PDB file of C-alpha atoms in Angstrom:
ATOM      1  CA  ALA A 170       0.026  -0.011  -0.103  1.00 44.00           C
ATOM      2  CA  LEU A 171       1.487   3.398  -0.932  1.00 47.00           C
ATOM      3  CA  ALA A 172       1.318   5.764   1.865  1.00 50.00           C
ATOM      4  CA  SER A 173       3.260   8.812   0.517  1.00 56.00           C
ATOM      5  CA  GLY A 174       2.286  12.020   2.048  1.00 61.00           C
ATOM      6  CA  LYS A 175       0.764  10.632   5.211  1.00 68.00           C
ATOM      7  CA  PRO A 176       2.019  11.360   8.652  1.00 73.00           C
ATOM      8  CA  LEU A 177       4.985   9.199   9.711  1.00 79.00           C
ATOM      9  CA  ARG A 178       3.059   7.328  12.346  1.00 79.00           C
ATOM     10  CA  GLU A 179       0.145   6.571   9.884  1.00 78.00           C
ATOM     11  CA  PHE A 180       2.668   5.677   7.223  1.00 78.00           C
ATOM     12  CA  LEU A 181       4.229   3.066   9.489  1.00 80.00           C
ATOM     13  CA  VAL A 182       0.836   1.543  10.421  1.00 76.00           C
ATOM     14  CA  THR A 183       0.487   0.468   6.784  1.00 79.00           C
ATOM     15  CA  PHE A 184       3.290  -1.998   7.204  1.00 77.00           C
ATOM     16  CA  SER A 185       2.234  -3.328  10.588  1.00 76.00           C
ATOM     17  CA  ASP A 186       1.078  -6.428   8.700  1.00 77.00           C
ATOM     18  CA  LEU A 187       4.441  -6.977   7.215  1.00 79.00           C
ATOM     19  CA  ASN A 188       6.052  -6.357  10.654  1.00 79.00           C
ATOM     20  CA  PRO A 189       3.845  -6.805  13.729  1.00 82.00           C
ATOM     21  CA  ASP A 190       6.353  -5.123  15.888  1.00 81.00           C
ATOM     22  CA  LEU A 191       4.982  -1.800  14.390  1.00 79.00           C
ATOM     23  CA  HIS A 192       2.160  -2.176  16.737  1.00 82.00           C
ATOM     24  CA  ASN A 193       4.419  -1.420  19.535  1.00 85.00           C
ATOM     25  CA  PRO A 194       4.232   2.186  20.354  1.00 85.00           C
ATOM     26  CA  GLU A 195       7.751   2.375  21.637  1.00 89.00           C
ATOM     27  CA  LEU A 196       9.270   0.823  18.607  1.00 87.00           C
ATOM     28  CA  VAL A 197       7.282   3.230  16.382  1.00 86.00           C
ATOM     29  CA  GLN A 198       8.615   6.158  18.304  1.00 90.00           C
ATOM     30  CA  ASP A 199      12.138   4.851  17.895  1.00 91.00           C
ATOM     31  CA  VAL A 200      11.651   4.214  14.203  1.00 89.00           C
ATOM     32  CA  ILE A 201      10.400   7.856  13.797  1.00 88.00           C
ATOM     33  CA  ALA A 202      13.326   9.235  15.690  1.00 92.00           C
ATOM     34  CA  ALA A 203      15.786   7.297  13.489  1.00 94.00           C
ATOM     35  CA  TYR A 204      13.968   8.436  10.453  1.00 88.00           C
ATOM     36  CA  ARG A 205      13.865  12.009  11.432  1.00 87.00           C
ATOM     37  CA  SER A 206      17.637  12.046  12.273  1.00 92.00           C
ATOM     38  CA  HIS A 207      18.407  10.395   8.938  1.00 93.00           C
ATOM     39  CA  TYR A 208      16.241  12.648   7.005  1.00 87.00           C
ATOM     40  CA  ALA A 209      17.632  15.845   8.672  1.00 86.00           C
ATOM     41  CA  LYS A 210      21.163  14.758   7.480  1.00 90.00           C
ATOM     42  CA  ASN A 211      19.928  13.796   3.991  1.00 90.00           C
ATOM     43  CA  LEU A 212      17.296  16.540   2.854  1.00 86.00           C
ATOM     44  CA  VAL A 213      17.989  16.839  -0.584  1.00 89.00           C
ATOM     45  CA  VAL A 214      19.927  13.602  -1.594  1.00 90.00           C
ATOM     46  CA  HIS A 215      16.979  12.388  -3.610  1.00 87.00           C
ATOM     47  CA  THR A 216      15.272  15.655  -4.194  1.00 88.00           C
ATOM     48  CA  LYS A 217      15.745  17.383  -7.365  1.00 90.00           C
ATOM     49  CA  LEU A 218      13.773  20.074  -9.186  1.00 92.00           C
ATOM     50  CA  TYR A 219      11.950  19.080 -12.316  1.00 94.00           C
ATOM     51  CA  PRO A 220      13.488  20.351 -15.455  1.00 96.00           C
ATOM     52  CA  GLY A 221      12.270  23.866 -16.320  1.00 96.00           C
ATOM     53  CA  VAL A 222      11.047  24.865 -12.747  1.00 95.00           C
ATOM     54  CA  SER A 223      13.684  27.434 -12.075  1.00 94.00           C
ATOM     55  CA  ASP A 224      13.174  28.971 -15.313  1.00 96.00           C
ATOM     56  CA  VAL A 225       9.360  29.224 -14.687  1.00 97.00           C
ATOM     57  CA  LEU A 226       9.759  30.659 -11.322  1.00 96.00           C
ATOM     58  CA  LYS A 227      12.113  33.279 -12.769  1.00 95.00           C
ATOM     59  CA  GLU A 228       9.651  34.389 -15.384  1.00 97.00           C
ATOM     60  CA  LEU A 229       6.805  34.606 -13.048  1.00 97.00           C
ATOM     61  CA  ARG A 230       9.044  36.502 -10.794  1.00 95.00           C
ATOM     62  CA  ALA A 231       9.985  38.940 -13.656  1.00 95.00           C
ATOM     63  CA  ARG A 232       6.169  39.305 -14.462  1.00 97.00           C
ATOM     64  CA  GLY A 233       5.526  40.482 -10.770  1.00 96.00           C
ATOM     65  CA  PHE A 234       3.670  37.394  -9.342  1.00 97.00           C
ATOM     66  CA  LEU A 235       3.916  36.533  -5.789  1.00 96.00           C
ATOM     67  CA  LEU A 236       5.377  33.147  -5.372  1.00 96.00           C
ATOM     68  CA  CYS A 237       4.948  30.867  -2.388  1.00 94.00           C
ATOM     69  CA  ILE A 238       5.740  27.119  -1.918  1.00 92.00           C
ATOM     70  CA  ALA A 239       3.342  25.125   0.079  1.00 88.00           C
ATOM     71  CA  THR A 240       4.524  21.761   1.510  1.00 85.00           C
ATOM     72  CA  THR A 241       3.753  19.141   4.013  1.00 80.00           C
ATOM     73  CA  LYS A 242       7.218  19.271   5.372  1.00 84.00           C
ATOM     74  CA  PRO A 243       7.787  20.798   8.773  1.00 83.00           C
ATOM     75  CA  PRO A 244       8.779  24.508   8.377  1.00 88.00           C
ATOM     76  CA  ALA A 245      12.467  24.188   9.153  1.00 89.00           C
ATOM     77  CA  ALA A 246      12.905  21.385   6.808  1.00 89.00           C
ATOM     78  CA  ALA A 247      10.854  23.033   4.065  1.00 91.00           C
ATOM     79  CA  THR A 248      13.079  26.144   4.388  1.00 94.00           C
ATOM     80  CA  LYS A 249      16.223  24.217   4.343  1.00 93.00           C
ATOM     81  CA  VAL A 250      15.267  22.080   1.344  1.00 94.00           C
ATOM     82  CA  CYS A 251      14.282  25.390  -0.547  1.00 95.00           C
ATOM     83  CA  ASP A 252      17.653  26.896   0.388  1.00 95.00           C
ATOM     84  CA  LEU A 253      19.544  23.851  -0.764  1.00 93.00           C
ATOM     85  CA  LEU A 254      17.755  23.720  -4.063  1.00 94.00           C
ATOM     86  CA  GLY A 255      18.116  27.444  -4.711  1.00 94.00           C
ATOM     87  CA  LEU A 256      14.493  28.023  -4.484  1.00 95.00           C
ATOM     88  CA  SER A 257      14.364  30.608  -1.519  1.00 95.00           C
ATOM     89  CA  GLU A 258      15.615  33.334  -3.418  1.00 94.00           C
ATOM     90  CA  MET A 259      12.951  32.652  -6.099  1.00 95.00           C
ATOM     91  CA  VAL A 260       9.810  32.859  -3.939  1.00 96.00           C
ATOM     92  CA  ASP A 261       8.203  35.164  -1.374  1.00 96.00           C
ATOM     93  CA  HIS A 262       7.429  32.569   1.286  1.00 94.00           C
ATOM     94  CA  VAL A 263       7.788  29.091   2.156  1.00 93.00           C
ATOM     95  CA  GLN A 264       5.086  27.483   4.117  1.00 88.00           C
ATOM     96  CA  GLY A 265       5.480  24.213   6.016  1.00 85.00           C
ATOM     97  CA  THR A 266       2.607  22.380   7.935  1.00 80.00           C
ATOM     98  CA  SER A 267       3.393  22.048  11.615  1.00 75.00           C
ATOM     99  CA  ASP A 268       0.189  23.988  12.439  1.00 75.00           C
ATOM    100  CA  PHE A 269      -1.858  22.550   9.597  1.00 75.00           C
ATOM    101  CA  PRO A 270      -3.471  19.203   8.991  1.00 75.00           C
ATOM    102  CA  PRO A 271      -1.768  16.607   6.836  1.00 70.00           C
ATOM    103  CA  LYS A 272      -2.482  15.894   3.271  1.00 68.00           C
ATOM    104  CA  PRO A 273      -5.116  15.842   1.642  1.00 73.00           C
ATOM    105  CA  ASN A 274      -6.330  18.704   3.556  1.00 76.00           C
ATOM    106  CA  PRO A 275      -5.764  21.884   1.437  1.00 78.00           C
ATOM    107  CA  GLU A 276      -5.758  24.209   4.452  1.00 79.00           C
ATOM    108  CA  VAL A 277      -1.878  24.976   4.054  1.00 73.00           C
ATOM    109  CA  ILE A 278      -2.470  27.047   1.051  1.00 73.00           C
ATOM    110  CA  TYR A 279      -5.406  29.100   2.334  1.00 69.00           C
TER     111      TYR A 279
END
């Protein structure tokens, strides 16, 4: 079952049939801590911009559009990813979701 975009705890539950230990709240907490530690050290290892995105953002900026990025990443990670990918200088605001409900709720963009 694909669980991309779900909160990490929910994501792990989708694999509990494969690993019954994932019903153990302490193990789940340890897995989440290990994942977050690894993710923080490897934010953009597998994250790349689609071809042409930079050019489109630059053109929209040149035409006077207000540009924002909305993501389900926590705000600190969202800002860091945008910095590392060179997006921060192309947009007016980066919005993470610490205070917003997870996908598919669209509240982060309102």
